[in-house]
Coordinates of C-alpha atoms and ligand atoms in Angstrom, one line a residue:
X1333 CA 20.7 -7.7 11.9
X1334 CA 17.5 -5.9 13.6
X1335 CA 14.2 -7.0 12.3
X1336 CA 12.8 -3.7 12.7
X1337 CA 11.8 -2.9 8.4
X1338 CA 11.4 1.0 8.0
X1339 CA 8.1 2.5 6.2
X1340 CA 8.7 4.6 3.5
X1341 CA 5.5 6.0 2.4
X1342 CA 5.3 7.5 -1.0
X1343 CA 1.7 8.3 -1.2
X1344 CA 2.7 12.0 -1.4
X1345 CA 5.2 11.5 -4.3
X1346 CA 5.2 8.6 -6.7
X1347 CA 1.3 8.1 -5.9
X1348 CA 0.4 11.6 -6.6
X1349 CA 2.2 11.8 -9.7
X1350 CA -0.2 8.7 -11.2
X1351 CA -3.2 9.8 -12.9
X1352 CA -6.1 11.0 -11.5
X1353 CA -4.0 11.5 -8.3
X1354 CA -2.8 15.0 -8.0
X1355 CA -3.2 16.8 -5.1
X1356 CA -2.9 20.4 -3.2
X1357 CA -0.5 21.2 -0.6
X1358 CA -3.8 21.3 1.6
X1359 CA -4.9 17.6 0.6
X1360 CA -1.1 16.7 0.9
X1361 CA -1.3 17.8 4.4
X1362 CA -4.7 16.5 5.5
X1363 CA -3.5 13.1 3.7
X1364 CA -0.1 13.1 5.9
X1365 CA -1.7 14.0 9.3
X1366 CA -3.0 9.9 8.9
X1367 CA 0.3 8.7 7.7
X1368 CA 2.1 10.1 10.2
X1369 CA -0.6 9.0 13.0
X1370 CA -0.3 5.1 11.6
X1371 CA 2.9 5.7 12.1
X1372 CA 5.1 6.2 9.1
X1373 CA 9.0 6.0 9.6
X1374 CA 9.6 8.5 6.8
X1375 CA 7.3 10.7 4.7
X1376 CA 8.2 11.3 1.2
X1377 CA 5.7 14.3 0.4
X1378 CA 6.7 15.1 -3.3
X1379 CA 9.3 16.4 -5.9
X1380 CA 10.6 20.1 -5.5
X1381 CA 11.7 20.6 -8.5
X1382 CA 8.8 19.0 -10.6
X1383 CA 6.1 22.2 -9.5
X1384 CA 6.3 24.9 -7.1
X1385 CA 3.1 22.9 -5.4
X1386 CA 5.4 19.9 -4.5
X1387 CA 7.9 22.2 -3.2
X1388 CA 5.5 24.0 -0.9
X1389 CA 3.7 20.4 0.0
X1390 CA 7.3 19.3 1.1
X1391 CA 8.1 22.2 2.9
X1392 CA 4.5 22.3 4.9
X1393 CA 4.5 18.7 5.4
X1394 CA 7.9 19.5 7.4
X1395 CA 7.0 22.3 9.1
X1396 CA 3.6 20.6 10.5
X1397 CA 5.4 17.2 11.3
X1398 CA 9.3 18.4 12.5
X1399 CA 9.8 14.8 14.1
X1400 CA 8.8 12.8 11.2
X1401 CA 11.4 12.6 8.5
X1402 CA 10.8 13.9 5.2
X1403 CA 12.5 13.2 1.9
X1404 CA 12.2 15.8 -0.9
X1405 CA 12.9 14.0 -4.3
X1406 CA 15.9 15.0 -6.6
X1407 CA 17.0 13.5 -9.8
X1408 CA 21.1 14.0 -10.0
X1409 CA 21.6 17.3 -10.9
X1410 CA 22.6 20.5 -8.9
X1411 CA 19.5 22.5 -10.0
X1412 CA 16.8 19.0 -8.6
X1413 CA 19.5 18.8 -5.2
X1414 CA 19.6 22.3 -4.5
X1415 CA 15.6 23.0 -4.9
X1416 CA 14.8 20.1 -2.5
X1417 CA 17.5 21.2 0.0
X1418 CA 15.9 24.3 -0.3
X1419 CA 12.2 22.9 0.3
X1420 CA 13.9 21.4 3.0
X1421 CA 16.1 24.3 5.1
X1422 CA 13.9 24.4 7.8
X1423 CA 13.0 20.2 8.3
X1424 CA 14.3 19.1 11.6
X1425 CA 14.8 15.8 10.1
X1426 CA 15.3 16.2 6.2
X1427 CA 16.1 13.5 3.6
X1428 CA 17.3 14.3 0.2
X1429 CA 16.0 11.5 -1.8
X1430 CA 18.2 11.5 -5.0
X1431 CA 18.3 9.2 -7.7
X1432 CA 19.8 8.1 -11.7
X1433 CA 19.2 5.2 -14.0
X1434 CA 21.5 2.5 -14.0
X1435 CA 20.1 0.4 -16.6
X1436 CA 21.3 0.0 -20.0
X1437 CA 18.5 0.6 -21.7
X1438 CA 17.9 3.5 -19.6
X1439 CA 21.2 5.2 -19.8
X1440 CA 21.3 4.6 -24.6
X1441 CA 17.9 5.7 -25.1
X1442 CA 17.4 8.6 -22.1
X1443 CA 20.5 9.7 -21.7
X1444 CA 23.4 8.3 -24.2
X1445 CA 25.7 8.2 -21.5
X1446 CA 28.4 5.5 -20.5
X1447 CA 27.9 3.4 -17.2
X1448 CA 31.1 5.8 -16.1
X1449 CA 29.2 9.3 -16.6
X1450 CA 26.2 8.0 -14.6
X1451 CA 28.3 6.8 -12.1
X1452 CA 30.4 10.1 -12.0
X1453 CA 27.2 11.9 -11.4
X1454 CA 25.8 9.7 -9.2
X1455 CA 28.9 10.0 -7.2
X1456 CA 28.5 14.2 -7.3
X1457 CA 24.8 14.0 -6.4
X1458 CA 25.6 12.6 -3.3
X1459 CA 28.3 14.2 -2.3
X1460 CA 25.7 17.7 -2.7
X1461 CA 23.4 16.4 -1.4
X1462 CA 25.6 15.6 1.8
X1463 CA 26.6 19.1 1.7
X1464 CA 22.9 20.2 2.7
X1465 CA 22.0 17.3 4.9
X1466 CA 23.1 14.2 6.3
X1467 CA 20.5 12.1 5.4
X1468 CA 20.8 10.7 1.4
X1469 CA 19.2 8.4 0.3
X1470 CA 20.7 7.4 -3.2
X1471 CA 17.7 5.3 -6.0
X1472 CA 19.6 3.6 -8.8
X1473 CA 16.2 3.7 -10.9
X1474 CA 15.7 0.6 -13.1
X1475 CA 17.9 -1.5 -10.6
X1476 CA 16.4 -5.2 -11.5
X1477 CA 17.1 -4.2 -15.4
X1478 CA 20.9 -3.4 -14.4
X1479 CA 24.3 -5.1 -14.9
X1480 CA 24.5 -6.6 -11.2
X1481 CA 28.6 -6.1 -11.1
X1482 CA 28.3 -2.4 -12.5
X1483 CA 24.8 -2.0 -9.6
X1484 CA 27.2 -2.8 -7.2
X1485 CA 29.7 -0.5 -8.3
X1486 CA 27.7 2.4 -8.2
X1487 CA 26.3 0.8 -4.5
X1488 CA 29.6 1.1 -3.2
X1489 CA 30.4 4.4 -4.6
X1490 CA 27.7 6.3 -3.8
X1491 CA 27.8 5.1 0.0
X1492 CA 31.6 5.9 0.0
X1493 CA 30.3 9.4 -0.8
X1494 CA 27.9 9.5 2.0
X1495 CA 24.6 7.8 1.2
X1496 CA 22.9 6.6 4.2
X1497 CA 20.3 4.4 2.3
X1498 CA 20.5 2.4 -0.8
X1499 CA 16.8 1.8 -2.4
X1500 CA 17.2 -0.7 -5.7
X1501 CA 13.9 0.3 -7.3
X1502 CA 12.0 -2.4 -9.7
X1503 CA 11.1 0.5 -11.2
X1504 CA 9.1 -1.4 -14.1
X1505 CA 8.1 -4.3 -12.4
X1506 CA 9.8 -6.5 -14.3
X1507 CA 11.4 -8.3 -11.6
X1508 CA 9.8 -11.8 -9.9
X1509 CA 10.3 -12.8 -5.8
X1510 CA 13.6 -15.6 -5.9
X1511 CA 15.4 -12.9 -8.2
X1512 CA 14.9 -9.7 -6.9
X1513 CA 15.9 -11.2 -3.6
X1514 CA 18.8 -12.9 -4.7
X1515 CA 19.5 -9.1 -5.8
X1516 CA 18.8 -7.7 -2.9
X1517 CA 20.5 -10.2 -0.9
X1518 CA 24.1 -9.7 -3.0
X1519 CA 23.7 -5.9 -2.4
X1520 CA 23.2 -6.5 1.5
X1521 CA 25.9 -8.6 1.7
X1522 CA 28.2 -6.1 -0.4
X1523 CA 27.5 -2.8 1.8
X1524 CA 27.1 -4.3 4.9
X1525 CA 26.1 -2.6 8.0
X1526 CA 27.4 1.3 6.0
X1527 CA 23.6 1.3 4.1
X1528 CA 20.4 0.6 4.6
X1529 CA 19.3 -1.4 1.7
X1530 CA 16.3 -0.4 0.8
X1531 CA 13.2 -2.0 -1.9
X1532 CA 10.5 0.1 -4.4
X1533 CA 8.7 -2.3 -5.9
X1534 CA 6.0 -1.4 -8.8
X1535 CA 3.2 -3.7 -9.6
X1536 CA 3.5 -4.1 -13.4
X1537 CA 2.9 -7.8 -13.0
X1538 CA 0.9 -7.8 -9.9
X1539 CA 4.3 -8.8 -7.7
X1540 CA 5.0 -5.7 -5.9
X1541 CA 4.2 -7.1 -2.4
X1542 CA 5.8 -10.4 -3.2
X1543 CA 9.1 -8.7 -4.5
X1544 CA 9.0 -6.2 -1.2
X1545 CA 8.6 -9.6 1.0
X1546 CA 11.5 -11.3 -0.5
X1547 CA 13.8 -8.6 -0.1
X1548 CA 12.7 -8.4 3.5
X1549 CA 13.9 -11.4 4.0
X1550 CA 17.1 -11.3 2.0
X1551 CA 18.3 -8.5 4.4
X1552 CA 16.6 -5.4 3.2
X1553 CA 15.2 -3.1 6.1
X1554 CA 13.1 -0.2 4.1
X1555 CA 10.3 -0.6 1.9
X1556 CA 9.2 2.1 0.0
X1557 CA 5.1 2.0 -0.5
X1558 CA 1.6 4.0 -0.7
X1559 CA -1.6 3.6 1.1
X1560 CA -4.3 1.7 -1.8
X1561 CA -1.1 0.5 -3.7
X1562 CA -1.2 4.0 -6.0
X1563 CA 1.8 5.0 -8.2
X1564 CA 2.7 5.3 -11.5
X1565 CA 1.0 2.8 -13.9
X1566 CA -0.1 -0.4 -12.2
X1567 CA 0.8 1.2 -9.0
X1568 CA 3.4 1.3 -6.1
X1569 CA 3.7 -2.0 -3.1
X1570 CA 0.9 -1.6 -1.2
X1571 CA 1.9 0.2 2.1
X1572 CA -1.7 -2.0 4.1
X1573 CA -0.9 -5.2 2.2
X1574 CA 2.8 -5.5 2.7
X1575 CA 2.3 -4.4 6.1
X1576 CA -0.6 -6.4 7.1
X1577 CA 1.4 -9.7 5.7
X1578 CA 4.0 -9.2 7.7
X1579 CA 1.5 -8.9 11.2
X1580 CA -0.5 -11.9 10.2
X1581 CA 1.9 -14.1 9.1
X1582 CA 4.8 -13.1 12.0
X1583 CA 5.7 -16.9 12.4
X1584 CA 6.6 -16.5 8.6
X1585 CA 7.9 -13.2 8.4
X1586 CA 9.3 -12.4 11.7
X1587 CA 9.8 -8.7 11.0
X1588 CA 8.3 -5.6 12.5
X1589 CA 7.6 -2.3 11.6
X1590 CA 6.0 0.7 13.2
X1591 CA 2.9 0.9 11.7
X1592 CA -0.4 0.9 13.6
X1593 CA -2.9 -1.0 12.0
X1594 CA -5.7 0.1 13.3
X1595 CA -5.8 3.1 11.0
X1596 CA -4.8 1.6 8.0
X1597 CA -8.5 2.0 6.3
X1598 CA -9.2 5.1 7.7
X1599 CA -6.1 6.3 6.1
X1600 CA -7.4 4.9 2.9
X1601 CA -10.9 6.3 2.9
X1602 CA -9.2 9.5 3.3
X1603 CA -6.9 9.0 0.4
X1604 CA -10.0 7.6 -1.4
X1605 CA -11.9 10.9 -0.5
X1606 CA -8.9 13.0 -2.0
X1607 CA -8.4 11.6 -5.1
X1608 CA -10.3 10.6 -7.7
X1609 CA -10.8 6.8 -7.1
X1610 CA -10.4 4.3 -4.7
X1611 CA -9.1 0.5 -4.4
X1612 CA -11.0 -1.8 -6.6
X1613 CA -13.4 -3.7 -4.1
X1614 CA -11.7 -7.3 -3.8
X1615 CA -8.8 -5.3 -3.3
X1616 CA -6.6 -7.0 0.2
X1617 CA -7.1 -5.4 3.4
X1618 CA -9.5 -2.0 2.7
X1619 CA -11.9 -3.1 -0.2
X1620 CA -15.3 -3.1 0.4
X1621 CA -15.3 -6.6 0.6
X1622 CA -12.2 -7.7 1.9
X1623 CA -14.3 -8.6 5.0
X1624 CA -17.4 -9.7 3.2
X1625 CA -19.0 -12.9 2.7
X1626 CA -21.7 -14.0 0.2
X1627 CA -21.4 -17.7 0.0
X1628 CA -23.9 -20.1 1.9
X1629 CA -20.9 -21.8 2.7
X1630 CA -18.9 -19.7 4.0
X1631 CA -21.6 -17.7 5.6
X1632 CA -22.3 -21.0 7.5
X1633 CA -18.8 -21.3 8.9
X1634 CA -18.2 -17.6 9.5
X1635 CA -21.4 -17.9 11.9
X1636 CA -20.3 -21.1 13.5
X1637 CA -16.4 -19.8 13.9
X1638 CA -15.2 -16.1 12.4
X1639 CA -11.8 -18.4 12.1
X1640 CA -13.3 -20.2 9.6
X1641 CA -13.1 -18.0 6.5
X1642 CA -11.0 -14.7 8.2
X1643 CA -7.6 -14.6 8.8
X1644 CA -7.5 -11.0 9.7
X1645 CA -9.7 -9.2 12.7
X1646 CA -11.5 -6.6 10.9
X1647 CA -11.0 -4.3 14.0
X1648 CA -6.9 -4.8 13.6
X1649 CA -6.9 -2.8 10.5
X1650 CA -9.5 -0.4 11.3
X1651 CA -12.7 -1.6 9.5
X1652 CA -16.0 -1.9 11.6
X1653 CA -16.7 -5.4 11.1
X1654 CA -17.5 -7.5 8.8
X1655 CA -20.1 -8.1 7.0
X1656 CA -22.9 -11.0 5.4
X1657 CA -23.8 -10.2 2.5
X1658 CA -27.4 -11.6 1.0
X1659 CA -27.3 -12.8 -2.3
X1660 CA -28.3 -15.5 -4.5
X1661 CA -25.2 -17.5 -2.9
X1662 CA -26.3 -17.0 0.6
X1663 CA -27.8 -20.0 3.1
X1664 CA -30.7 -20.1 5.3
X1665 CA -28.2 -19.6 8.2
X1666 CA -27.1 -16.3 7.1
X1667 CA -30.0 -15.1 6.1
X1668 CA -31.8 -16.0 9.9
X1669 CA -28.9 -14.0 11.0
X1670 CA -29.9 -11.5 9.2
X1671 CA -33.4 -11.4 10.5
X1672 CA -32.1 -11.7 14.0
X1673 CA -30.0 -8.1 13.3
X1674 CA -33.4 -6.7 12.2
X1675 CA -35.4 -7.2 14.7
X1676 CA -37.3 -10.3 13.8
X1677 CA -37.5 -14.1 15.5
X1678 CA -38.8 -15.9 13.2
X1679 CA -40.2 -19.9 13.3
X1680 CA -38.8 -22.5 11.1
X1681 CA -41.3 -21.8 8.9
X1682 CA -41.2 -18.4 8.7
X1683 CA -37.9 -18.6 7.9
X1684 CA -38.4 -21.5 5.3
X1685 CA -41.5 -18.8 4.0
X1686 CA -39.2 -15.9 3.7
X1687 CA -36.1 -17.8 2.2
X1688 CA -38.0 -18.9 -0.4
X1689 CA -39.3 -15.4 -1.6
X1690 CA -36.0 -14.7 -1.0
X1691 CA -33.8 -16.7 -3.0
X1692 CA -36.8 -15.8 -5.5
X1693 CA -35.3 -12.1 -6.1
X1694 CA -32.2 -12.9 -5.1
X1695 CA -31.7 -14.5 -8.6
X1696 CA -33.1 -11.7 -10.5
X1697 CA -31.4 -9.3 -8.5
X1698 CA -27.5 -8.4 -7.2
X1699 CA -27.1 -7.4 -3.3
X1700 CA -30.5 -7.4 -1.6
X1701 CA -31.2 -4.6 1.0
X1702 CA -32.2 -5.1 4.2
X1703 CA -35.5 -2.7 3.5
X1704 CA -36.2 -5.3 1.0
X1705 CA -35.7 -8.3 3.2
X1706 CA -37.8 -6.8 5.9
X1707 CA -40.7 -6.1 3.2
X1708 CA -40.3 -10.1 2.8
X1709 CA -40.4 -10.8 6.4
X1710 CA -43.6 -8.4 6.9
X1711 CA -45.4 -10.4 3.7
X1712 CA -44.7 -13.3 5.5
X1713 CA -46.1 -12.0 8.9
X1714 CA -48.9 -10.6 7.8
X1715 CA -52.2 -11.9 8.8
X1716 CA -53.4 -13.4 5.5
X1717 CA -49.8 -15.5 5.1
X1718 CA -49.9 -16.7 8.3
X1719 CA -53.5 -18.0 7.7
X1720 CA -52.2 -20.0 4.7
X1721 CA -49.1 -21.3 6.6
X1722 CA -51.7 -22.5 8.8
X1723 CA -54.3 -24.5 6.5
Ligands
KIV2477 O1 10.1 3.8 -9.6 C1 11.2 4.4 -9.4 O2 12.3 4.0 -9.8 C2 11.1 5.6 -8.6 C3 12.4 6.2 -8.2 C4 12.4 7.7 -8.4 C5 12.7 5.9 -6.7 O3 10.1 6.1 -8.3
ZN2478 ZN1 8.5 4.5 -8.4

């Protein structure tokens, strides 16, 4: 089996329909211009049948990128297949993205059907599908709430009928990392080399990247995920973090994927730009201080060896550098660095004078500027302190 894992961004689709997240067919297009540069395998850019807006996004988004595949959304009905067959008629390389419940709880209380109607029209929305394109991907929504024997059923049934890849959603995130990859790993192991096996982890209990990791490594070879982790509720796998954990940690997870680093936080300042928020700061890989460091401590380290307290090169995922933040944590060493970058060489006393003030309104105050610690260094430059220094 290849280690290659595919990229299945969903930033356009499940992380637009979260709130606060809609967006135009022009800020659906400005958005995918940076997921197809990072490099994307496919580009799920919305859900026809949901508004005539996501049927236009889907059909510009193919239009502008023809060698990027792009997957339309279609729950399992002819009117869903046939409107995103229709937003994609002119793709060069469409995917119908089609997709039922499988659940029990899904299929008494949505739609009071037996597992043998879903799976009869599961079977019939691929087999449309197929009739418009040849790549279907088939979602069994709610997979890790499923009945694994009757999963597998409808696995095995819709890739008889034609589907290509077989995603197995946690579609609540409900699921935890030894299970859902025991899941995944059965599934594999039924379908064999006729499927791609494919993971959409939500982050209901804060697993999504975990459960994605686990089914990497059970055999699955897509992951379906969104720039800032966005999507429905808590919010999809996070396209940076799962990617980013499989780069740093290759002697663990020895999997690749096309993604080019480098513009992973641009492409989330954009999508931070678009919609109405962006990732909380601690937030892995593009938070404002996913590079930062306040502690004497660590500040100490940092400046001795970067190695120290980073595991990541700020420069492999795109952010400037990283930074030293002043605060009432920081150490003399830090805050001499800090000097240095402004300009000023100070003496041990000085630098003992201007720590002092320092650490003074660093406890009545968060984050210190560097205008204010430059008024510090100035007080203690300035003729009359140096006079006192010197009695
Ligand atoms: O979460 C989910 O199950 C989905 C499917 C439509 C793939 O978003
Ligand atoms: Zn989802």
């Amino acid at each position: 089996m290849s280690n290659r894992v595919y990229i299945f961004d969903t930033t356009l689709r499940d992380g637009e329909q979260s709130p606060g997240c809609s967006m135009t067919v022009p800020e659906k297009l400005r958005m995918a211009k940076h997921l197809v540069e990072i490099g994307v395998d496919i580009l799920e850019a919305g859900f026809p049948i949901a508004s005539d807006g996501d049927f236009e996004a889907v059909q510009a988004v193919a239009a502008e990128y023809s060698w990027v595949q792009v997957a339309a959304l279609a729950r399992s009905n002819r009117l869903d297949i046939e409107r995103a067959a229709a937003s994609l008629s002119k793709a060069r390389r469409p995917r119908i993205h089609t997709f039922i419940a499988t659940s029990d709880i899904h299929l008494k209380y949505k739609f009071n059907k037996s597992r043998a109607e879903i799976l009869d029209e599961a079977v019939a929305a691929v087999e449309l599908a197929r009739s418009y394109v040849d790549d279907v991907e088939f979602s069994a929504e709610d997979a890790t709430r499923t009945d694994w024997d009757y999963l597998e059923e409808v696995c095995q049934a819709v890739v008889a009928a034609g589907a290509r890849t077989i995603n197995l959603p946690d579609t609540v995130g409900w699921s935890v990392p030894l299970e859902y990859g025991e899941l995944i790993g059965r599934m594999v192991k039924a379908l064999g080399d006729r499927a791609v096996v494919s993971v959409h982890c939500h982050d209901d209990l804060g697993l999504a990247v975990a459960n994605s990791i686990a089914a990497v490594q059970a055999g699955a070879r897509q992951i379906e995920c969104t720039i800032n982790g966005i999507g429905e509720r808590a919010g999809n796998c996070s396209l940076e973090e799962v990617v980013c954990a499989m780069k740093v940690r290759h002697d663990q997870l020895p999997f690749t994927t096309g993604i080019i680093t480098e513009g992973l936080y641009p492409a989330s300042r954009m999508l931070s730009s678009i919609i109405t928020f962006g990732p909380q700061p601690n937030k892995a890989i593009v938070g404002e201080n996913a590079f930062a460091h306040e502690a004497g401590i660590h500040q100490d380290g940092y400046l001795k060896h970067k190695s120290t307290y980073e595991i990541i090169e700020p420069n492999l995922v795109g952010v400037p550098e990283s930074r030293l933040v002043l605060g009432k944590h920081s150490g003399r060493h830090a805050l001499n660095q800090r000097c240095i970058d402004l300009g000023f060489d100070l003496t041990k006393e000085q630098l003992k004078q201007v720590y002092v003030q320092f650490t003074a309104l660093a406890d009545r105050k968060k984050g210190i500027r560097n205008e204010e610690i430059s008024a510090l260094i100035q007080q203690v430059l300035s003729p009359a302190a140096m006079e006192t220094a010197a009695d």
